[in-house]
Amino acid sequence: MTQLSFFDSHCHLDFPHFEDDRSEVFERMREEGIDRCVSVAVDFDHLSRLQKLAENHDGVWFSAGVHPNHEVNEEPTVDQLCKLSNHVKCVAIGETGMDFFRHHVEPEIQDARFRTHIRAARHVNKPVIVHNREADDASMVILKEEKIEKCGGIMHCFSSGWETAKKALDLGMYISFSGNVTFKRNDELREVARQVPMDRLLIETDSPYLAPVPHRGKRNEPAFVKQVAECIAEVKGISLESIASESTENALRVFKLI
Ligand SMILES: [Zn+2]
Ligand SMILES: [Zn+2]
């Protein structure tokens, strides 16, 4: 059997968690058939590090943006985001969005920051990687008002209910599932994954966080995206081959790589 090929739509390979063994992490990725990934930005401070990583590795792309709960001295501007994302391997704006789980950044500031990112994304015609945590209503209002459908977007590490998934799908967005879809108690999330149409589904690790079962609690890495794929194949009652090929095709489409 030829080896399956996977696309990890969201990881943070530049993080210090990988400082000591990054080359081994890349090796394991290749061995498991994770041929492509997007290493996602959470601030501007480490963007050059991220850019270099993408330049030095085939099949690795990056994004530019500021996380909703990340404290910064100066708020990003549309201009800045347009300039910083102007690179052949920069395929998205984000991660950004709304996060009411922690309270490092005031909701009003998150709101303005999120809108700035979507405006920039529309300008450069790249999708927005959306981080939404315990902020479904606020996120969906902004996505709609700022017309996310004009540039496309991804609800990353999806952890909301079907109602929110449906609203995002109606706006033309993609839904990305991470390791938490494998957690024992998350039946409701698996039910959402079952319902998401195959042509809008993405898989991710969000490494180094949220390692899937059976690696739960350990540092996560892109090689483990296979366990996310296996879980979704099972709940959808389809083959791992289909998940691998269709989620890869979806990622290539949303990141405008085809
Ligand atoms: Zn996130
Ligand atoms: Zn992330």
PDB file of C-alpha atoms and ligand atoms in Angstrom:
ATOM      1  CA  MET A   1       0.000   0.000   0.000  1.00  0.00           C
ATOM      2  CA  THR A   2       1.330   3.428  -0.857  1.00  0.00           C
ATOM      3  CA  GLN A   3       1.716   5.650   2.170  1.00  0.00           C
ATOM      4  CA  LEU A   4      -1.093   8.084   2.926  1.00  0.00           C
ATOM      5  CA  SER A   5      -0.377  11.794   2.837  1.00  0.00           C
ATOM      6  CA  PHE A   6      -1.702  14.207   5.484  1.00  0.00           C
ATOM      7  CA  PHE A   7      -1.839  18.007   5.879  1.00  0.00           C
ATOM      8  CA  ASP A   8      -1.601  19.397   9.436  1.00  0.00           C
ATOM      9  CA  SER A   9      -3.522  22.654   8.983  1.00  0.00           C
ATOM     10  CA  HIS A  10      -2.367  24.220  12.266  1.00  0.00           C
ATOM     11  CA  CYS A  11       0.763  23.748  14.363  1.00  0.00           C
ATOM     12  CA  HIS A  12       3.370  25.916  16.080  1.00  0.00           C
ATOM     13  CA  LEU A  13       6.662  24.349  15.036  1.00  0.00           C
ATOM     14  CA  ASP A  14       8.661  27.465  15.825  1.00  0.00           C
ATOM     15  CA  PHE A  15       7.764  27.299  19.552  1.00  0.00           C
ATOM     16  CA  PRO A  16      10.572  26.702  22.067  1.00  0.00           C
ATOM     17  CA  HIS A  17       8.967  23.329  22.933  1.00  0.00           C
ATOM     18  CA  PHE A  18      10.700  21.978  19.819  1.00  0.00           C
ATOM     19  CA  GLU A  19      14.052  23.671  20.372  1.00  0.00           C
ATOM     20  CA  ASP A  20      15.991  20.542  21.346  1.00  0.00           C
ATOM     21  CA  ASP A  21      14.694  18.041  18.803  1.00  0.00           C
ATOM     22  CA  ARG A  22      13.111  19.931  15.938  1.00  0.00           C
ATOM     23  CA  SER A  23      14.893  17.877  13.263  1.00  0.00           C
ATOM     24  CA  GLU A  24      13.609  14.631  14.813  1.00  0.00           C
ATOM     25  CA  VAL A  25      10.100  16.095  14.887  1.00  0.00           C
ATOM     26  CA  PHE A  26      10.392  16.783  11.142  1.00  0.00           C
ATOM     27  CA  GLU A  27      11.733  13.274  10.588  1.00  0.00           C
ATOM     28  CA  ARG A  28       8.808  11.639  12.385  1.00  0.00           C
ATOM     29  CA  MET A  29       6.444  13.848  10.397  1.00  0.00           C
ATOM     30  CA  ARG A  30       7.837  12.562   7.109  1.00  0.00           C
ATOM     31  CA  GLU A  31       7.844   8.965   8.330  1.00  0.00           C
ATOM     32  CA  GLU A  32       4.134   9.177   9.173  1.00  0.00           C
ATOM     33  CA  GLY A  33       3.272  10.815   5.846  1.00  0.00           C
ATOM     34  CA  ILE A  34       2.531  14.302   7.162  1.00  0.00           C
ATOM     35  CA  ASP A  35       3.881  15.949   4.029  1.00  0.00           C
ATOM     36  CA  ARG A  36       2.470  19.412   4.602  1.00  0.00           C
ATOM     37  CA  CYS A  37       1.657  21.783   7.447  1.00  0.00           C
ATOM     38  CA  VAL A  38       1.044  25.422   8.255  1.00  0.00           C
ATOM     39  CA  SER A  39       3.043  26.725  11.193  1.00  0.00           C
ATOM     40  CA  VAL A  40       0.880  29.459  12.649  1.00  0.00           C
ATOM     41  CA  ALA A  41       1.872  32.826  14.140  1.00  0.00           C
ATOM     42  CA  VAL A  42       0.647  34.120  17.496  1.00  0.00           C
ATOM     43  CA  ASP A  43       2.530  37.437  17.411  1.00  0.00           C
ATOM     44  CA  PHE A  44       4.846  39.553  15.254  1.00  0.00           C
ATOM     45  CA  ASP A  45       7.917  39.135  17.478  1.00  0.00           C
ATOM     46  CA  HIS A  46       8.739  35.673  16.196  1.00  0.00           C
ATOM     47  CA  LEU A  47       7.593  36.066  12.624  1.00  0.00           C
ATOM     48  CA  SER A  48      11.086  36.006  11.122  1.00  0.00           C
ATOM     49  CA  ARG A  49      11.779  32.723  12.944  1.00  0.00           C
ATOM     50  CA  LEU A  50       8.578  31.293  11.492  1.00  0.00           C
ATOM     51  CA  GLN A  51       9.349  32.588   8.019  1.00  0.00           C
ATOM     52  CA  LYS A  52      12.800  30.998   8.085  1.00  0.00           C
ATOM     53  CA  LEU A  53      11.337  27.670   9.117  1.00  0.00           C
ATOM     54  CA  ALA A  54       9.000  27.746   6.121  1.00  0.00           C
ATOM     55  CA  GLU A  55      11.778  28.844   3.767  1.00  0.00           C
ATOM     56  CA  ASN A  56      13.995  25.982   4.892  1.00  0.00           C
ATOM     57  CA  HIS A  57      11.426  23.178   4.632  1.00  0.00           C
ATOM     58  CA  ASP A  58       9.396  21.915   1.703  1.00  0.00           C
ATOM     59  CA  GLY A  59       5.740  21.482   2.556  1.00  0.00           C
ATOM     60  CA  VAL A  60       5.872  23.955   5.453  1.00  0.00           C
ATOM     61  CA  TRP A  61       4.007  27.251   5.148  1.00  0.00           C
ATOM     62  CA  PHE A  62       3.323  29.977   7.689  1.00  0.00           C
ATOM     63  CA  SER A  63       0.787  32.630   8.662  1.00  0.00           C
ATOM     64  CA  ALA A  64       1.020  36.184  10.011  1.00  0.00           C
ATOM     65  CA  GLY A  65      -1.120  37.525  12.835  1.00  0.00           C
ATOM     66  CA  VAL A  66      -1.640  38.188  16.521  1.00  0.00           C
ATOM     67  CA  HIS A  67      -3.506  35.815  18.848  1.00  0.00           C
ATOM     68  CA  PRO A  68      -6.644  37.317  20.498  1.00  0.00           C
ATOM     69  CA  ASN A  69      -5.317  36.733  24.001  1.00  0.00           C
ATOM     70  CA  HIS A  70      -1.759  37.830  23.353  1.00  0.00           C
ATOM     71  CA  GLU A  71      -0.710  41.059  25.063  1.00  0.00           C
ATOM     72  CA  VAL A  72       1.153  43.380  22.709  1.00  0.00           C
ATOM     73  CA  ASN A  73       2.489  46.896  23.116  1.00  0.00           C
ATOM     74  CA  GLU A  74       0.981  48.100  19.886  1.00  0.00           C
ATOM     75  CA  GLU A  75      -2.081  46.773  18.114  1.00  0.00           C
ATOM     76  CA  PRO A  76      -1.429  45.379  14.618  1.00  0.00           C
ATOM     77  CA  THR A  77      -2.655  47.491  11.690  1.00  0.00           C
ATOM     78  CA  VAL A  78      -4.092  46.442   8.343  1.00  0.00           C
ATOM     79  CA  ASP A  79      -1.031  47.864   6.628  1.00  0.00           C
ATOM     80  CA  GLN A  80       1.372  45.929   8.820  1.00  0.00           C
ATOM     81  CA  LEU A  81      -0.492  42.666   8.288  1.00  0.00           C
ATOM     82  CA  CYS A  82      -0.524  43.181   4.529  1.00  0.00           C
ATOM     83  CA  LYS A  83       3.215  43.838   4.472  1.00  0.00           C
ATOM     84  CA  LEU A  84       4.180  40.990   6.803  1.00  0.00           C
ATOM     85  CA  SER A  85       2.079  38.463   4.910  1.00  0.00           C
ATOM     86  CA  ASN A  86       3.625  39.422   1.590  1.00  0.00           C
ATOM     87  CA  HIS A  87       5.785  36.319   1.254  1.00  0.00           C
ATOM     88  CA  VAL A  88       5.457  33.383  -1.118  1.00  0.00           C
ATOM     89  CA  LYS A  89       5.130  30.911   1.792  1.00  0.00           C
ATOM     90  CA  CYS A  90       2.700  32.972   3.875  1.00  0.00           C
ATOM     91  CA  VAL A  91      -0.683  31.374   3.182  1.00  0.00           C
ATOM     92  CA  ALA A  92      -2.980  32.852   5.847  1.00  0.00           C
ATOM     93  CA  ILE A  93      -3.707  35.661   8.291  1.00  0.00           C
ATOM     94  CA  GLY A  94      -3.917  34.654  11.965  1.00  0.00           C
ATOM     95  CA  GLU A  95      -4.309  33.091  14.283  1.00  0.00           C
ATOM     96  CA  THR A  96      -6.743  35.663  15.590  1.00  0.00           C
ATOM     97  CA  GLY A  97     -10.328  35.770  16.797  1.00  0.00           C
ATOM     98  CA  MET A  98     -12.070  35.903  20.157  1.00  0.00           C
ATOM     99  CA  ASP A  99     -11.070  34.116  23.351  1.00  0.00           C
ATOM    100  CA  PHE A 100     -13.114  34.623  26.522  1.00  0.00           C
ATOM    101  CA  PHE A 101     -11.576  31.626  28.277  1.00  0.00           C
ATOM    102  CA  ARG A 102      -8.650  33.651  29.554  1.00  0.00           C
ATOM    103  CA  HIS A 103      -8.721  37.367  30.125  1.00  0.00           C
ATOM    104  CA  HIS A 104      -5.334  38.732  29.114  1.00  0.00           C
ATOM    105  CA  VAL A 105      -6.849  41.066  26.535  1.00  0.00           C
ATOM    106  CA  GLU A 106     -10.077  43.065  26.911  1.00  0.00           C
ATOM    107  CA  PRO A 107     -12.996  41.914  24.719  1.00  0.00           C
ATOM    108  CA  GLU A 108     -13.187  45.316  22.971  1.00  0.00           C
ATOM    109  CA  ILE A 109      -9.539  45.080  21.993  1.00  0.00           C
ATOM    110  CA  GLN A 110      -9.968  41.503  20.761  1.00  0.00           C
ATOM    111  CA  ASP A 111     -12.949  42.668  18.716  1.00  0.00           C
ATOM    112  CA  ALA A 112     -11.021  45.486  17.016  1.00  0.00           C
ATOM    113  CA  ARG A 113      -7.975  43.262  16.473  1.00  0.00           C
ATOM    114  CA  PHE A 114     -10.093  40.535  14.879  1.00  0.00           C
ATOM    115  CA  ARG A 115     -11.721  43.023  12.481  1.00  0.00           C
ATOM    116  CA  THR A 116      -8.322  44.441  11.519  1.00  0.00           C
ATOM    117  CA  HIS A 117      -7.107  40.950  10.606  1.00  0.00           C
ATOM    118  CA  ILE A 118     -10.159  40.182   8.450  1.00  0.00           C
ATOM    119  CA  ARG A 119      -9.795  43.508   6.616  1.00  0.00           C
ATOM    120  CA  ALA A 120      -6.134  42.742   5.899  1.00  0.00           C
ATOM    121  CA  ALA A 121      -7.005  39.208   4.793  1.00  0.00           C
ATOM    122  CA  ARG A 122      -9.549  40.537   2.326  1.00  0.00           C
ATOM    123  CA  HIS A 123      -6.972  42.950   1.029  1.00  0.00           C
ATOM    124  CA  VAL A 124      -4.332  40.282   0.391  1.00  0.00           C
ATOM    125  CA  ASN A 125      -6.879  37.571  -0.453  1.00  0.00           C
ATOM    126  CA  LYS A 126      -5.663  35.042   2.094  1.00  0.00           C
ATOM    127  CA  PRO A 127      -7.871  33.068   4.499  1.00  0.00           C
ATOM    128  CA  VAL A 128      -8.148  33.929   8.196  1.00  0.00           C
ATOM    129  CA  ILE A 129      -7.220  31.308  10.797  1.00  0.00           C
ATOM    130  CA  VAL A 130      -9.834  31.889  13.491  1.00  0.00           C
ATOM    131  CA  HIS A 131      -9.271  31.045  17.140  1.00  0.00           C
ATOM    132  CA  ASN A 132     -12.635  30.985  18.926  1.00  0.00           C
ATOM    133  CA  ARG A 133     -12.862  29.934  22.540  1.00  0.00           C
ATOM    134  CA  GLU A 134     -16.031  30.397  24.575  1.00  0.00           C
ATOM    135  CA  ALA A 135     -16.936  33.330  22.347  1.00  0.00           C
ATOM    136  CA  ASP A 136     -19.241  31.812  19.708  1.00  0.00           C
ATOM    137  CA  ASP A 137     -21.682  34.698  19.431  1.00  0.00           C
ATOM    138  CA  ALA A 138     -19.072  37.445  19.374  1.00  0.00           C
ATOM    139  CA  SER A 139     -16.977  35.582  16.800  1.00  0.00           C
ATOM    140  CA  MET A 140     -19.850  34.847  14.458  1.00  0.00           C
ATOM    141  CA  VAL A 141     -21.137  38.442  14.503  1.00  0.00           C
ATOM    142  CA  ILE A 142     -17.712  39.773  13.523  1.00  0.00           C
ATOM    143  CA  LEU A 143     -17.133  37.141  10.832  1.00  0.00           C
ATOM    144  CA  LYS A 144     -20.453  38.031   9.276  1.00  0.00           C
ATOM    145  CA  GLU A 145     -20.129  41.807   9.557  1.00  0.00           C
ATOM    146  CA  GLU A 146     -16.598  41.798   8.176  1.00  0.00           C
ATOM    147  CA  LYS A 147     -17.583  39.496   5.303  1.00  0.00           C
ATOM    148  CA  ILE A 148     -15.234  36.586   5.875  1.00  0.00           C
ATOM    149  CA  GLU A 149     -16.655  34.909   2.776  1.00  0.00           C
ATOM    150  CA  LYS A 150     -14.655  37.337   0.622  1.00  0.00           C
ATOM    151  CA  CYS A 151     -11.302  35.867   1.685  1.00  0.00           C
ATOM    152  CA  GLY A 152     -12.236  32.562   3.295  1.00  0.00           C
ATOM    153  CA  GLY A 153     -11.505  31.319   6.761  1.00  0.00           C
ATOM    154  CA  ILE A 154     -10.871  28.379   9.043  1.00  0.00           C
ATOM    155  CA  MET A 155     -12.435  27.733  12.451  1.00  0.00           C
ATOM    156  CA  HIS A 156      -9.331  26.178  13.992  1.00  0.00           C
ATOM    157  CA  CYS A 157      -9.369  23.685  16.871  1.00  0.00           C
ATOM    158  CA  PHE A 158     -13.130  23.606  16.635  1.00  0.00           C
ATOM    159  CA  SER A 159     -14.702  23.053  20.040  1.00  0.00           C
ATOM    160  CA  SER A 160     -18.178  24.574  19.731  1.00  0.00           C
ATOM    161  CA  GLY A 161     -21.551  23.037  18.948  1.00  0.00           C
ATOM    162  CA  TRP A 162     -23.237  22.243  15.648  1.00  0.00           C
ATOM    163  CA  GLU A 163     -25.114  25.542  15.611  1.00  0.00           C
ATOM    164  CA  THR A 164     -21.857  27.484  15.401  1.00  0.00           C
ATOM    165  CA  ALA A 165     -20.382  25.033  12.899  1.00  0.00           C
ATOM    166  CA  LYS A 166     -23.440  25.513  10.705  1.00  0.00           C
ATOM    167  CA  LYS A 167     -23.113  29.309  10.834  1.00  0.00           C
ATOM    168  CA  ALA A 168     -19.443  29.103   9.880  1.00  0.00           C
ATOM    169  CA  LEU A 169     -20.198  26.678   7.049  1.00  0.00           C
ATOM    170  CA  ASP A 170     -22.894  29.045   5.781  1.00  0.00           C
ATOM    171  CA  LEU A 171     -20.215  31.744   5.582  1.00  0.00           C
ATOM    172  CA  GLY A 172     -18.143  29.420   3.397  1.00  0.00           C
ATOM    173  CA  MET A 173     -15.670  28.588   6.132  1.00  0.00           C
ATOM    174  CA  TYR A 174     -13.748  25.401   6.822  1.00  0.00           C
ATOM    175  CA  ILE A 175     -13.829  23.534  10.135  1.00  0.00           C
ATOM    176  CA  SER A 176     -10.567  22.169  11.529  1.00  0.00           C
ATOM    177  CA  PHE A 177     -10.496  19.478  14.215  1.00  0.00           C
ATOM    178  CA  SER A 178      -7.594  18.910  16.573  1.00  0.00           C
ATOM    179  CA  GLY A 179      -6.657  16.309  19.204  1.00  0.00           C
ATOM    180  CA  ASN A 180      -9.565  17.218  21.468  1.00  0.00           C
ATOM    181  CA  VAL A 181     -11.940  15.415  19.084  1.00  0.00           C
ATOM    182  CA  THR A 182     -10.339  12.177  20.353  1.00  0.00           C
ATOM    183  CA  PHE A 183     -10.903  12.906  24.058  1.00  0.00           C
ATOM    184  CA  LYS A 184     -13.228  10.458  25.748  1.00  0.00           C
ATOM    185  CA  ARG A 185     -15.764  12.966  27.037  1.00  0.00           C
ATOM    186  CA  ASN A 186     -16.115  14.841  23.728  1.00  0.00           C
ATOM    187  CA  ASP A 187     -18.990  12.870  22.172  1.00  0.00           C
ATOM    188  CA  GLU A 188     -20.732  16.088  21.204  1.00  0.00           C
ATOM    189  CA  LEU A 189     -17.690  17.309  19.295  1.00  0.00           C
ATOM    190  CA  ARG A 190     -17.407  13.979  17.468  1.00  0.00           C
ATOM    191  CA  GLU A 191     -21.050  14.370  16.481  1.00  0.00           C
ATOM    192  CA  VAL A 192     -20.195  17.794  14.983  1.00  0.00           C
ATOM    193  CA  ALA A 193     -17.291  16.195  13.082  1.00  0.00           C
ATOM    194  CA  ARG A 194     -19.656  13.551  11.769  1.00  0.00           C
ATOM    195  CA  GLN A 195     -21.938  16.241  10.361  1.00  0.00           C
ATOM    196  CA  VAL A 196     -19.347  18.552   8.795  1.00  0.00           C
ATOM    197  CA  PRO A 197     -19.368  18.001   5.019  1.00  0.00           C
ATOM    198  CA  MET A 198     -16.260  16.236   3.703  1.00  0.00           C
ATOM    199  CA  ASP A 199     -15.349  19.147   1.413  1.00  0.00           C
ATOM    200  CA  ARG A 200     -15.045  21.565   4.382  1.00  0.00           C
ATOM    201  CA  LEU A 201     -13.169  19.442   6.863  1.00  0.00           C
ATOM    202  CA  LEU A 202      -9.575  19.982   7.979  1.00  0.00           C
ATOM    203  CA  ILE A 203      -7.370  18.232  10.504  1.00  0.00           C
ATOM    204  CA  GLU A 204      -4.720  19.768  12.718  1.00  0.00           C
ATOM    205  CA  THR A 205      -2.601  19.152  15.807  1.00  0.00           C
ATOM    206  CA  ASP A 206      -2.198  22.663  17.268  1.00  0.00           C
ATOM    207  CA  SER A 207       1.184  21.267  18.415  1.00  0.00           C
ATOM    208  CA  PRO A 208       2.652  21.521  20.965  1.00  0.00           C
ATOM    209  CA  TYR A 209      -0.801  21.579  22.628  1.00  0.00           C
ATOM    210  CA  LEU A 210      -3.727  19.152  22.790  1.00  0.00           C
ATOM    211  CA  ALA A 211      -2.100  15.850  21.923  1.00  0.00           C
ATOM    212  CA  PRO A 212      -4.685  13.297  20.774  1.00  0.00           C
ATOM    213  CA  VAL A 213      -5.341   9.998  22.511  1.00  0.00           C
ATOM    214  CA  PRO A 214      -3.131   7.915  23.113  1.00  0.00           C
ATOM    215  CA  HIS A 215      -0.569  10.717  23.485  1.00  0.00           C
ATOM    216  CA  ARG A 216      -2.837  12.896  25.612  1.00  0.00           C
ATOM    217  CA  GLY A 217      -0.954  14.974  28.182  1.00  0.00           C
ATOM    218  CA  LYS A 218       2.339  14.766  26.290  1.00  0.00           C
ATOM    219  CA  ARG A 219       3.824  17.374  23.987  1.00  0.00           C
ATOM    220  CA  ASN A 220       1.964  17.220  20.703  1.00  0.00           C
ATOM    221  CA  GLU A 221       3.680  17.130  17.296  1.00  0.00           C
ATOM    222  CA  PRO A 222       2.490  17.049  13.661  1.00  0.00           C
ATOM    223  CA  ALA A 223       3.080  13.274  13.336  1.00  0.00           C
ATOM    224  CA  PHE A 224       0.098  12.793  15.669  1.00  0.00           C
ATOM    225  CA  VAL A 225      -2.384  14.338  13.230  1.00  0.00           C
ATOM    226  CA  LYS A 226      -2.900  10.789  11.998  1.00  0.00           C
ATOM    227  CA  GLN A 227      -4.741   9.944  15.244  1.00  0.00           C
ATOM    228  CA  VAL A 228      -7.097  12.882  14.657  1.00  0.00           C
ATOM    229  CA  ALA A 229      -7.739  11.562  11.136  1.00  0.00           C
ATOM    230  CA  GLU A 230      -8.357   8.026  12.426  1.00  0.00           C
ATOM    231  CA  CYS A 231     -10.907   9.268  14.945  1.00  0.00           C
ATOM    232  CA  ILE A 232     -12.823  11.260  12.321  1.00  0.00           C
ATOM    233  CA  ALA A 233     -12.713   8.359   9.845  1.00  0.00           C
ATOM    234  CA  GLU A 234     -14.309   6.200  12.504  1.00  0.00           C
ATOM    235  CA  VAL A 235     -17.120   8.602  13.421  1.00  0.00           C
ATOM    236  CA  LYS A 236     -17.891   9.264   9.774  1.00  0.00           C
ATOM    237  CA  GLY A 237     -17.695   5.569   8.926  1.00  0.00           C
ATOM    238  CA  ILE A 238     -15.319   6.133   6.013  1.00  0.00           C
ATOM    239  CA  SER A 239     -11.779   5.068   5.226  1.00  0.00           C
ATOM    240  CA  LEU A 240      -8.643   6.737   6.521  1.00  0.00           C
ATOM    241  CA  GLU A 241      -7.609   7.104   2.861  1.00  0.00           C
ATOM    242  CA  SER A 242     -10.656   9.303   2.179  1.00  0.00           C
ATOM    243  CA  ILE A 243      -9.988  11.512   5.205  1.00  0.00           C
ATOM    244  CA  ALA A 244      -6.322  11.860   4.240  1.00  0.00           C
ATOM    245  CA  SER A 245      -6.930  12.745   0.603  1.00  0.00           C
ATOM    246  CA  GLU A 246     -10.001  14.951   1.052  1.00  0.00           C
ATOM    247  CA  SER A 247      -8.719  16.958   4.028  1.00  0.00           C
ATOM    248  CA  THR A 248      -5.436  17.490   2.158  1.00  0.00           C
ATOM    249  CA  GLU A 249      -7.304  18.695  -0.903  1.00  0.00           C
ATOM    250  CA  ASN A 250      -9.401  21.025   1.279  1.00  0.00           C
ATOM    251  CA  ALA A 251      -6.278  22.479   2.906  1.00  0.00           C
ATOM    252  CA  LEU A 252      -4.646  23.042  -0.481  1.00  0.00           C
ATOM    253  CA  ARG A 253      -7.825  24.802  -1.635  1.00  0.00           C
ATOM    254  CA  VAL A 254      -8.387  27.049   1.414  1.00  0.00           C
ATOM    255  CA  PHE A 255      -4.705  28.062   1.558  1.00  0.00           C
ATOM    256  CA  LYS A 256      -4.850  28.720  -2.202  1.00  0.00           C
ATOM    257  CA  LEU A 257      -2.033  26.299  -2.951  1.00  0.00           C
ATOM    258  CA  ILE A 258      -3.932  24.822  -5.908  1.00  0.00           C
TER     259      ILE A 258
HETATM  260 ZN    ZN B   1      -5.735  28.783  18.768  1.00  0.00          ZN
HETATM  261 ZN    ZN B   2      -2.662  27.653  17.612  1.00  0.00          ZN
END
